PDB file of C-alpha atoms and ligand atoms in Angstrom:
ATOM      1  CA  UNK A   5      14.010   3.582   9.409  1.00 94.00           C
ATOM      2  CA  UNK A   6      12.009   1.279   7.471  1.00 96.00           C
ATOM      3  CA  UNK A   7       8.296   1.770   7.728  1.00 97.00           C
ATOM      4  CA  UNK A   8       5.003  -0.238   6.818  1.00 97.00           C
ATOM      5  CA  UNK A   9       2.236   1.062   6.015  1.00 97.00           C
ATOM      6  CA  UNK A  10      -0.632  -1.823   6.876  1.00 94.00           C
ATOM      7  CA  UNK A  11      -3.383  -2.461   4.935  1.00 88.00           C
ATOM      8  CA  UNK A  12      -7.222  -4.437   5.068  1.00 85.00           C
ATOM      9  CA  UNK A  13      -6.339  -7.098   7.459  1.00 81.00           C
ATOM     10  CA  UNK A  14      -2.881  -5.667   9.221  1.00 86.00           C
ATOM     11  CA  UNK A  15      -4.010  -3.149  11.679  1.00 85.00           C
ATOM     12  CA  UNK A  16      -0.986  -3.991  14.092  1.00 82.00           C
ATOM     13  CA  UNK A  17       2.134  -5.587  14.340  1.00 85.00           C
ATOM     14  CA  UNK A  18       2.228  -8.442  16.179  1.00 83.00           C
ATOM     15  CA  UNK A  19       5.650  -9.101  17.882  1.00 86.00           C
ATOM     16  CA  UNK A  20       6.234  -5.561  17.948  1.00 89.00           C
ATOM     17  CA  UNK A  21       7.820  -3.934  21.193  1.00 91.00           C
ATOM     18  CA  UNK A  22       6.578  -0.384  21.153  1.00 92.00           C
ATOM     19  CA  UNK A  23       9.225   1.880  22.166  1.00 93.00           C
ATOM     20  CA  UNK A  24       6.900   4.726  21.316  1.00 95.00           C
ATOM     21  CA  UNK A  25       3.258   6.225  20.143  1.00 95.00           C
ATOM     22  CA  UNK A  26       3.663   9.156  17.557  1.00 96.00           C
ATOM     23  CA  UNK A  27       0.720  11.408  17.979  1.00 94.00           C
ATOM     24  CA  UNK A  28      -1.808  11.401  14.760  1.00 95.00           C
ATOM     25  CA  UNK A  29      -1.496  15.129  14.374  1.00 96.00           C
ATOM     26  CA  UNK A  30      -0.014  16.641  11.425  1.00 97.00           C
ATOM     27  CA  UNK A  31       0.067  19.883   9.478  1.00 97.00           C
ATOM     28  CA  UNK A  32      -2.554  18.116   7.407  1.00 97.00           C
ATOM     29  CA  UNK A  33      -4.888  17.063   9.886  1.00 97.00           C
ATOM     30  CA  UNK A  34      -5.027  13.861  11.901  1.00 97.00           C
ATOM     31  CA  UNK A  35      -3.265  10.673   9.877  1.00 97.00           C
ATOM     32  CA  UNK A  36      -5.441   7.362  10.324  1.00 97.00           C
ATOM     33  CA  UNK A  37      -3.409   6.542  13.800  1.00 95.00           C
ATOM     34  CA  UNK A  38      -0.457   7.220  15.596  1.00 96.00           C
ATOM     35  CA  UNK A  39       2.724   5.600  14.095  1.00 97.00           C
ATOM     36  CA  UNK A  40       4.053   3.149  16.378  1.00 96.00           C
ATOM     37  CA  UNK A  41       7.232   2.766  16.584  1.00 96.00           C
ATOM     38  CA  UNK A  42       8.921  -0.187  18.047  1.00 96.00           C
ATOM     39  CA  UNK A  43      11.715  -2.898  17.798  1.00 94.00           C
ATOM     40  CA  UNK A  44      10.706  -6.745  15.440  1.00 92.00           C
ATOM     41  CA  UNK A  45      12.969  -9.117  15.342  1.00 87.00           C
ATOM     42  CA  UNK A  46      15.668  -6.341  16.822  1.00 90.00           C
ATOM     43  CA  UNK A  47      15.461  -4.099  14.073  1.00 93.00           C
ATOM     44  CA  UNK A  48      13.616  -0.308  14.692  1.00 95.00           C
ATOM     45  CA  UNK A  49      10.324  -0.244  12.274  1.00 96.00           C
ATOM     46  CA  UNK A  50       7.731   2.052  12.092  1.00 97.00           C
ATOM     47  CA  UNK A  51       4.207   1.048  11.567  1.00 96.00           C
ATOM     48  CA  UNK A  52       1.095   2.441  10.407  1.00 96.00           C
ATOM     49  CA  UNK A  53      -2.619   1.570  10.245  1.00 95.00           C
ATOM     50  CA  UNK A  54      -3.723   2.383   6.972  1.00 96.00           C
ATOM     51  CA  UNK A  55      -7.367   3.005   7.930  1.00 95.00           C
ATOM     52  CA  UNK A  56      -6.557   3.640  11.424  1.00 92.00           C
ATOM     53  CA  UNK A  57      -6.672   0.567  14.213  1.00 84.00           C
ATOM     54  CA  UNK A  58      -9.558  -0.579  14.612  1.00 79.00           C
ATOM     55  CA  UNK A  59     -10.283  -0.384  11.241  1.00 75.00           C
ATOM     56  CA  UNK A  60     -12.743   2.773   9.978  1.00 89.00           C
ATOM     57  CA  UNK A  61     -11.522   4.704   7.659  1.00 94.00           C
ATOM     58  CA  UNK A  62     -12.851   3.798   3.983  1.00 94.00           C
ATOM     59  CA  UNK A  63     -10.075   4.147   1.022  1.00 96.00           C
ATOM     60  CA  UNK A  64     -11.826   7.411  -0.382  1.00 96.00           C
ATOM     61  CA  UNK A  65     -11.733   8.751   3.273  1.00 95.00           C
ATOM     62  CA  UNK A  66      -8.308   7.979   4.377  1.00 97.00           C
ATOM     63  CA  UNK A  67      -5.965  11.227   4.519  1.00 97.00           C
ATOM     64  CA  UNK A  68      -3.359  10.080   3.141  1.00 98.00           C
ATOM     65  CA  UNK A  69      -1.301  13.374   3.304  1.00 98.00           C
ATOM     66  CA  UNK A  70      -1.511  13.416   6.781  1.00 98.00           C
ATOM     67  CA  UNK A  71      -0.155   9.812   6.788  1.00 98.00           C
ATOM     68  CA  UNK A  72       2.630   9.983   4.679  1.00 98.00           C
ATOM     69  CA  UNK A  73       3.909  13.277   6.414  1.00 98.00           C
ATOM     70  CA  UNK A  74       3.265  11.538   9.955  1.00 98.00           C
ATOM     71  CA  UNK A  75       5.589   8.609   9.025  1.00 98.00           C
ATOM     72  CA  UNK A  76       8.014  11.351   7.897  1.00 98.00           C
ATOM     73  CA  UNK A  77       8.067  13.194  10.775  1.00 97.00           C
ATOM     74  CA  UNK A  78       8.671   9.702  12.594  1.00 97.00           C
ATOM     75  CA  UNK A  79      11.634   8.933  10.878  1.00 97.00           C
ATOM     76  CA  UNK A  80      10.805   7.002   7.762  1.00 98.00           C
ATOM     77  CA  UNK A  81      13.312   6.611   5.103  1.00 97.00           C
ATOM     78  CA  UNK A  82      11.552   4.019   3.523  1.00 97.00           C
ATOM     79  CA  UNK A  83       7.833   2.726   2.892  1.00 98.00           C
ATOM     80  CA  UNK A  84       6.516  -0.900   2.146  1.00 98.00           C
ATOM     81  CA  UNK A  85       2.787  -0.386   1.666  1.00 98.00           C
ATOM     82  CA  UNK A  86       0.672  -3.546   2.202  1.00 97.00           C
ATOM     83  CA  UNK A  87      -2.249  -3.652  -0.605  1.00 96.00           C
ATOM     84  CA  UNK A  88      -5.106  -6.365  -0.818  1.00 96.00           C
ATOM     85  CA  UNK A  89      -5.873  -6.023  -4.404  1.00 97.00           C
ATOM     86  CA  UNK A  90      -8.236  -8.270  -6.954  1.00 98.00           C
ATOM     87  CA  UNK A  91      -6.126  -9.636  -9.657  1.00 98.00           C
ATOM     88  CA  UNK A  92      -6.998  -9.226 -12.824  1.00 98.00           C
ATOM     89  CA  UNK A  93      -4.594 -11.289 -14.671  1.00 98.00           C
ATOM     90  CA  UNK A  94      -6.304 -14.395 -14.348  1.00 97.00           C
ATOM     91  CA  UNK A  95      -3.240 -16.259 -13.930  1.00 97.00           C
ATOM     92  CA  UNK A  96      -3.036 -14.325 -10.317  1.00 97.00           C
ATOM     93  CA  UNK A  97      -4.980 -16.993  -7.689  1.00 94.00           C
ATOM     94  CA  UNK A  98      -5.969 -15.429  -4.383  1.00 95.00           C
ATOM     95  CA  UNK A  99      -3.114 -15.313  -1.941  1.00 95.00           C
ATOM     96  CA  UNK A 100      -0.597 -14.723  -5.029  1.00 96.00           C
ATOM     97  CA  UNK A 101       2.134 -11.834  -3.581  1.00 97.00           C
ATOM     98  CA  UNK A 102       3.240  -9.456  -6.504  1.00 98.00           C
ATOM     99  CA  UNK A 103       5.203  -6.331  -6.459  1.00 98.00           C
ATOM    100  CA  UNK A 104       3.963  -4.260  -9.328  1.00 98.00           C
ATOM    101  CA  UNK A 105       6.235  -1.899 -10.926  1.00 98.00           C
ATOM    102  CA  UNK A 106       4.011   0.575 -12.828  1.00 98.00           C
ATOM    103  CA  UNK A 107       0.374   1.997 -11.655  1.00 98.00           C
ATOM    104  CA  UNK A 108      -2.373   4.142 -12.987  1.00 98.00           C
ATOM    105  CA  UNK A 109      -4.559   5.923 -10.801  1.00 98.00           C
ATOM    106  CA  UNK A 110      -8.084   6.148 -11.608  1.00 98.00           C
ATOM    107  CA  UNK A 111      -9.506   7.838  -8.335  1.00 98.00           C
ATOM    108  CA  UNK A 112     -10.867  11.301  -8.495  1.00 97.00           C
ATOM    109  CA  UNK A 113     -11.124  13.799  -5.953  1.00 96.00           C
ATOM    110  CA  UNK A 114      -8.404  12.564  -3.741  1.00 97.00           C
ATOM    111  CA  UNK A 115      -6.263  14.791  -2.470  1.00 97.00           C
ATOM    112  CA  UNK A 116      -3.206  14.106  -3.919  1.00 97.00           C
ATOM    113  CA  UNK A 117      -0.235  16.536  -3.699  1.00 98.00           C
ATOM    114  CA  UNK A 118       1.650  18.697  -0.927  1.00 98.00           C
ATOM    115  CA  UNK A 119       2.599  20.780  -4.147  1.00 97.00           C
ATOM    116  CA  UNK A 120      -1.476  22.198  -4.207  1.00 94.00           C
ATOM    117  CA  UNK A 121      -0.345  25.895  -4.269  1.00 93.00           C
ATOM    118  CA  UNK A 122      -1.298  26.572  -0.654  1.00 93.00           C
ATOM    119  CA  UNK A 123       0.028  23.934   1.661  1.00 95.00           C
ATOM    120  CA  UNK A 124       3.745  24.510  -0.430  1.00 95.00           C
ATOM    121  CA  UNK A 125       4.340  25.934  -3.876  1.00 95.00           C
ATOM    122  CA  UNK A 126       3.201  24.086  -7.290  1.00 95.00           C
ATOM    123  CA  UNK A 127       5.345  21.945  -8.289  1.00 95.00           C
ATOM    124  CA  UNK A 128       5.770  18.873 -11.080  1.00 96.00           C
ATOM    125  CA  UNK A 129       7.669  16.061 -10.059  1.00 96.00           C
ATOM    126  CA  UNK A 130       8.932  12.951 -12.004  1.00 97.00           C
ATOM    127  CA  UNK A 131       6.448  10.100 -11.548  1.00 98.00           C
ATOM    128  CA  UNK A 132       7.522   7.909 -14.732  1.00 98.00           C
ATOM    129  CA  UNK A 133       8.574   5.048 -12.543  1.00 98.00           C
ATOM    130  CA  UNK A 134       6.428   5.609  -9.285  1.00 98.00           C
ATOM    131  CA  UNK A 135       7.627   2.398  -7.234  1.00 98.00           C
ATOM    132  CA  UNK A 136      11.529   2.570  -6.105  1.00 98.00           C
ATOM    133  CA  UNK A 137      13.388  -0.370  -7.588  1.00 98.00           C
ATOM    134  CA  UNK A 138      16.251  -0.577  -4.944  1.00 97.00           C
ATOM    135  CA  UNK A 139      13.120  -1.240  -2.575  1.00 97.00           C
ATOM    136  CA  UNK A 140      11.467  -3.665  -4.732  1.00 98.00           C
ATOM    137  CA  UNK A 141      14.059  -6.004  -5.469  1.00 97.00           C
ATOM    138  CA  UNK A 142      14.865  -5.742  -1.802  1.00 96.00           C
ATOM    139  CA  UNK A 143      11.302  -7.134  -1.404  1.00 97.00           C
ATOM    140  CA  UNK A 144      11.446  -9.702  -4.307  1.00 97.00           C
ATOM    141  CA  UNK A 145      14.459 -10.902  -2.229  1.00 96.00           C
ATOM    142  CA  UNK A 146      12.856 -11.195   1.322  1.00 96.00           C
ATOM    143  CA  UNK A 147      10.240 -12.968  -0.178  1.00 96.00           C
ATOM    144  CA  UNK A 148      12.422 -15.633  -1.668  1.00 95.00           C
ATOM    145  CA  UNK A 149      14.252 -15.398   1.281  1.00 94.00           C
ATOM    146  CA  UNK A 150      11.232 -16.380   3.677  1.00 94.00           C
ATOM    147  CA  UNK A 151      10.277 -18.853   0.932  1.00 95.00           C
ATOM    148  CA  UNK A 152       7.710 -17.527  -0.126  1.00 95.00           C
ATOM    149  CA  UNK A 153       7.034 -17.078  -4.067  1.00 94.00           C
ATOM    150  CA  UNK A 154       6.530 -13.364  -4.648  1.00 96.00           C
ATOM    151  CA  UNK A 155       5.442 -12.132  -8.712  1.00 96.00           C
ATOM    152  CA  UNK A 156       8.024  -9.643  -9.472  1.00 97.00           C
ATOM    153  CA  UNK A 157       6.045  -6.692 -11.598  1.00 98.00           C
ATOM    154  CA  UNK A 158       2.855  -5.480 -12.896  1.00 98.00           C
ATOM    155  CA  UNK A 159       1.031  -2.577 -13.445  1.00 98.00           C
ATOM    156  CA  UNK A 160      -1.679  -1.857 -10.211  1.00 98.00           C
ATOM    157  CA  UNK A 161      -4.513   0.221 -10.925  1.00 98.00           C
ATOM    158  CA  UNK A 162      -6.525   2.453  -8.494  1.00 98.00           C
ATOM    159  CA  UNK A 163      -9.967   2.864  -8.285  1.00 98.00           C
ATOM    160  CA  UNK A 164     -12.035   5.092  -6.211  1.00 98.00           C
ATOM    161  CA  UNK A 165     -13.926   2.761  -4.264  1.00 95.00           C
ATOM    162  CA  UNK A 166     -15.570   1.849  -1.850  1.00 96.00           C
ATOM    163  CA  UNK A 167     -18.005  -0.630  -4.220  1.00 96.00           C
ATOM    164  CA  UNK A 168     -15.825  -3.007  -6.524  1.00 96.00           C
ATOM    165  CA  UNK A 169     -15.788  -2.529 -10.118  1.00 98.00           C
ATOM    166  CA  UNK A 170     -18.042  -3.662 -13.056  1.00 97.00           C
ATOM    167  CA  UNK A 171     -16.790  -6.535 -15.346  1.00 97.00           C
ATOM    168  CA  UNK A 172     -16.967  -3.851 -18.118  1.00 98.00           C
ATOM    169  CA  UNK A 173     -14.058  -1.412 -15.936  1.00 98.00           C
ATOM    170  CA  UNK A 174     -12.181  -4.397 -15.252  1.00 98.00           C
ATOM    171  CA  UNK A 175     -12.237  -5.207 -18.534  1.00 98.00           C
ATOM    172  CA  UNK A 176     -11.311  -1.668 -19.549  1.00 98.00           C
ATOM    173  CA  UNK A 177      -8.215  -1.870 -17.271  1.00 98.00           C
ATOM    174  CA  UNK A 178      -7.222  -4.935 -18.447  1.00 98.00           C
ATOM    175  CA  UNK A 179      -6.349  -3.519 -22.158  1.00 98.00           C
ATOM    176  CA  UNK A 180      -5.108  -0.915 -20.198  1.00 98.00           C
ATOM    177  CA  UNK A 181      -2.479  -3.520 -19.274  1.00 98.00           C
ATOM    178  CA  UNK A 182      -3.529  -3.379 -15.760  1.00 98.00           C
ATOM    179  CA  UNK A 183      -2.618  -6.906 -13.732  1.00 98.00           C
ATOM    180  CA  UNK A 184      -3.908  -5.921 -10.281  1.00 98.00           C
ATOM    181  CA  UNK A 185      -6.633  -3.242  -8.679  1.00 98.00           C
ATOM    182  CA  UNK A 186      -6.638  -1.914  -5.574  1.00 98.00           C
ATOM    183  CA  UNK A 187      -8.365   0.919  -3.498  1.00 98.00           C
ATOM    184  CA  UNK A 188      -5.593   2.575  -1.746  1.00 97.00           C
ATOM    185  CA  UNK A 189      -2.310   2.320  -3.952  1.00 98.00           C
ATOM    186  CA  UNK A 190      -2.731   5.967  -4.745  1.00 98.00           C
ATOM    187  CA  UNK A 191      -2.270   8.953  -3.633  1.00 98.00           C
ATOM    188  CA  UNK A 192       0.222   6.717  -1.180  1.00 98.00           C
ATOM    189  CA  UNK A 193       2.830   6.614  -3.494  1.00 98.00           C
ATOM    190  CA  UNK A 194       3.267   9.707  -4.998  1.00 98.00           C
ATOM    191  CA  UNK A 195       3.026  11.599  -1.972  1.00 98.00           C
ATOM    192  CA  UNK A 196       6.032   9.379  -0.731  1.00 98.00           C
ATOM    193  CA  UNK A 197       7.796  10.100  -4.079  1.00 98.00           C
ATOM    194  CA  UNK A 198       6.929  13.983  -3.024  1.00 98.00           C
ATOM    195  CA  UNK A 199       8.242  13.947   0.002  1.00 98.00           C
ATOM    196  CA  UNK A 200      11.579  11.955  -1.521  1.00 98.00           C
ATOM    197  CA  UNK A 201      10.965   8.556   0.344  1.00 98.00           C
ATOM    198  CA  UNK A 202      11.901   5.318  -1.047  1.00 98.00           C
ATOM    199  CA  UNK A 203       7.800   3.548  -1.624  1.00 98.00           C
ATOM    200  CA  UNK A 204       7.364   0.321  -2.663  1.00 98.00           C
ATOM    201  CA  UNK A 205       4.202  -1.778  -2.694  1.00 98.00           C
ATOM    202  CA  UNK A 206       3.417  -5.461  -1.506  1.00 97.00           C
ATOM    203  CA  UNK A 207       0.605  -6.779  -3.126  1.00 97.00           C
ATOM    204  CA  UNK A 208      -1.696  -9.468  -1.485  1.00 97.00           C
ATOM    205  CA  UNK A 209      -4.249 -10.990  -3.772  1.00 97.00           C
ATOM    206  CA  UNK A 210      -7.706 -11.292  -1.970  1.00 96.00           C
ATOM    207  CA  UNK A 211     -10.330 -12.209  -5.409  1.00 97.00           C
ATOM    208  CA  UNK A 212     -10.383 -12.565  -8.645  1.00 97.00           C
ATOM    209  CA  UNK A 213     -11.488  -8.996 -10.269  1.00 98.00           C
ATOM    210  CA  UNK A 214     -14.987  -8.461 -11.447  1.00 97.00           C
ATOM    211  CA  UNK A 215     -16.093 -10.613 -14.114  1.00 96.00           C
ATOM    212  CA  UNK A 216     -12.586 -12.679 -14.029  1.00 95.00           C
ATOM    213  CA  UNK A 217     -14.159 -15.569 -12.853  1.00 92.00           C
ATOM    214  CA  UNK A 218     -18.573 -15.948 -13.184  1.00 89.00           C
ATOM    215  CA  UNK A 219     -19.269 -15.959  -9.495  1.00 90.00           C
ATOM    216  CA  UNK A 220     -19.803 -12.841  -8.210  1.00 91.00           C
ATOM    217  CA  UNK A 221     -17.164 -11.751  -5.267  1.00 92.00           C
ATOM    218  CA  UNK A 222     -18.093 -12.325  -1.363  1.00 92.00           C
ATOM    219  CA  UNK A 223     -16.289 -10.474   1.685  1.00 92.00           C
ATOM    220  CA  UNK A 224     -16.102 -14.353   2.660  1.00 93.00           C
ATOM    221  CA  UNK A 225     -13.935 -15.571   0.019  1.00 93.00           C
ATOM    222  CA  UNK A 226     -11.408 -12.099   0.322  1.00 93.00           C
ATOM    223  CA  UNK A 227     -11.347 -12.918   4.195  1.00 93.00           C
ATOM    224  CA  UNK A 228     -10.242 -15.937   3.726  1.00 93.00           C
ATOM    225  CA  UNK A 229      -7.808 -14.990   1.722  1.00 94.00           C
ATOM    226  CA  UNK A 230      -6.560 -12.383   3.901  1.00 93.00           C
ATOM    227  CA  UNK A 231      -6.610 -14.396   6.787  1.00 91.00           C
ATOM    228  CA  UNK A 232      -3.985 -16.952   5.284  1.00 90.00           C
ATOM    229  CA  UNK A 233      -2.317 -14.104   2.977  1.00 92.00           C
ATOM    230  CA  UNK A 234      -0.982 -11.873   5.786  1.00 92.00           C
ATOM    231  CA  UNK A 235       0.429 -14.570   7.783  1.00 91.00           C
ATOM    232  CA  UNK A 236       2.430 -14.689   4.443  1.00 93.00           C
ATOM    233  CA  UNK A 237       3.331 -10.730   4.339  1.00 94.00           C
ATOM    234  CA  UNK A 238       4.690 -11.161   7.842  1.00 92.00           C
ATOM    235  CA  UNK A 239       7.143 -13.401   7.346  1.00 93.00           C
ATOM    236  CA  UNK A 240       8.519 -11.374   4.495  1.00 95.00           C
ATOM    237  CA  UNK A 241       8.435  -8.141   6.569  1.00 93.00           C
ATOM    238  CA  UNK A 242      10.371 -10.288   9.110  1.00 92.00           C
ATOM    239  CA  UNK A 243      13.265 -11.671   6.649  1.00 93.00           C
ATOM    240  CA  UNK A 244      13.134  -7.640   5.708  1.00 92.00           C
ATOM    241  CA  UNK A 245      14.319  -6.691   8.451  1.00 89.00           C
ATOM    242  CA  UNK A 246      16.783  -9.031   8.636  1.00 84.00           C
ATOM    243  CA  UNK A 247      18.152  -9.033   5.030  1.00 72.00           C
TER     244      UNK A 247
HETATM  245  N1  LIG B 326     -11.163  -4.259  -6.530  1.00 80.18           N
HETATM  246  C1  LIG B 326     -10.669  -3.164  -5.908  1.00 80.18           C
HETATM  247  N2  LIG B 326     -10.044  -3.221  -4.747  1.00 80.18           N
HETATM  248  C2  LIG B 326      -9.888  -4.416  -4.171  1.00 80.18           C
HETATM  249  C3  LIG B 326     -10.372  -5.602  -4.763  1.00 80.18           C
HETATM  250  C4  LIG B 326     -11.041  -5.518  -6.013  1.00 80.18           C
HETATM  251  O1  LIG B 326     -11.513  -6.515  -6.597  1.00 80.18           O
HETATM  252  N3  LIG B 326     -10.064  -6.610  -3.916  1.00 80.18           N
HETATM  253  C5  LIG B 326      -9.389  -6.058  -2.865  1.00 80.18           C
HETATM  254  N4  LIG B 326      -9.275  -4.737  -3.013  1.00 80.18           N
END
């Protein structure tokens, strides 16, 4: 069953009809809500509140572990995490859609592995290409689908949050051939890849990065941006589900 994981500004599904409420606990604690699970457009989906509905958890605080394992234990056999990012190619405007293919993670102290030693044994998986590509192009193709133009590729880099970045880091990332930054892309997707699910991330441009543009950024100018962007996302998460 296909699942989303929602980010800043998708803390529900509208047009969802919940056929049922998975409860929050896991092995690994309490994910950031129930998964809901429910019928769009016909088609089963699962759905989760990144930072929990309403809205609490910060990036650094969300436990992502027990999130990923929750939509397991629902059923997922696929994951489309939504992402508001800053671009930081400055050919990216806000509201641009882009499905990176590559990330680095630059958070610290998150925890990031089911393979710790103590929940299950160490172990060292293949990362090389994080994002699954069957999954991506399915997204590419949804998006052109709903007419809606969607960047194909990039590399997303995550930061620790919750302050933005300096024009200096951005900077920093950009040699690092970094196109987009985010808060949240990480440990998401290797702790799908972990637990063998198919993870692909939708991208939704809220601001130009620090020091991409002079003016400095405003939670104004990324709602705004959000507001208009996610109507966007949800008519390619609709022409998913029926692609
Ligand atoms: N930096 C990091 N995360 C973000 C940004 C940003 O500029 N915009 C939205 N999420």
């Amino acid at each position: 069953m296909l699942a989303i994981i929602g980010g800043t500004g998708l803390t529900e599904m509208a047009g969802l009809e919940v056929d049922k409420r998975h409860s929050a606990e896991t092995p690994l604690g309490a994910a950031s809500a129930g998964v809901v699970q429910g019928k769009l457009r016909g088609r089963d989906i699962l759905f989760l509140a990144r930072h929990g509905h309403p809205h609490k958890l910060p990036p650094h605080r969300v436990n992502y572990r027990a999130n990923l394992w929750a939509l397991k234990q629902a059923g997922a056999t696929r994951i489309v995490g939504i992402n508001a990012v800053g671009g930081i190619d400055p050919t990216l405007q806000p509201e641009a859609l882009v499905v990176p293919d590559q990330l680095i993670d630059y958070t610290t102290g998150r925890e990031s592995t089911y393979f710790d030693g103590r929940f299950r044994p160490l172990k060292h998986i293949d990362f090389s290409w994080p994002y699954d590509n069957d999954l991506r192009d399915v997204l590419v193709m949804a998006g052109k689908q709903a007419g809606e133009t969607i960047e194909d590729g990039g590399v997303y880099g995550c930061t620790q949050g919750p302050r933005l970045e300096t024009a200096a880091e951005i900077a920093r990332m950009a040699r690092d051939g970094c196109r987009l930054v985010g808060m949240t892309g990480m440990p998401e997707a290797v702790l799908a890849r972990e637990l063998s699910i198919p993870y692909a991330c939708l991208a939704l441009v809220v601001n130009p990065a620090a020091g991409v543009v002079e003016s400095e950024i405003t939670m104004a100018e990324i709602e705004a941006a959000l507001e208009n962007g996610i109507e966007r996302v949800k008519r390619i998460v609709d022409a998913l589900l029926t692609s």
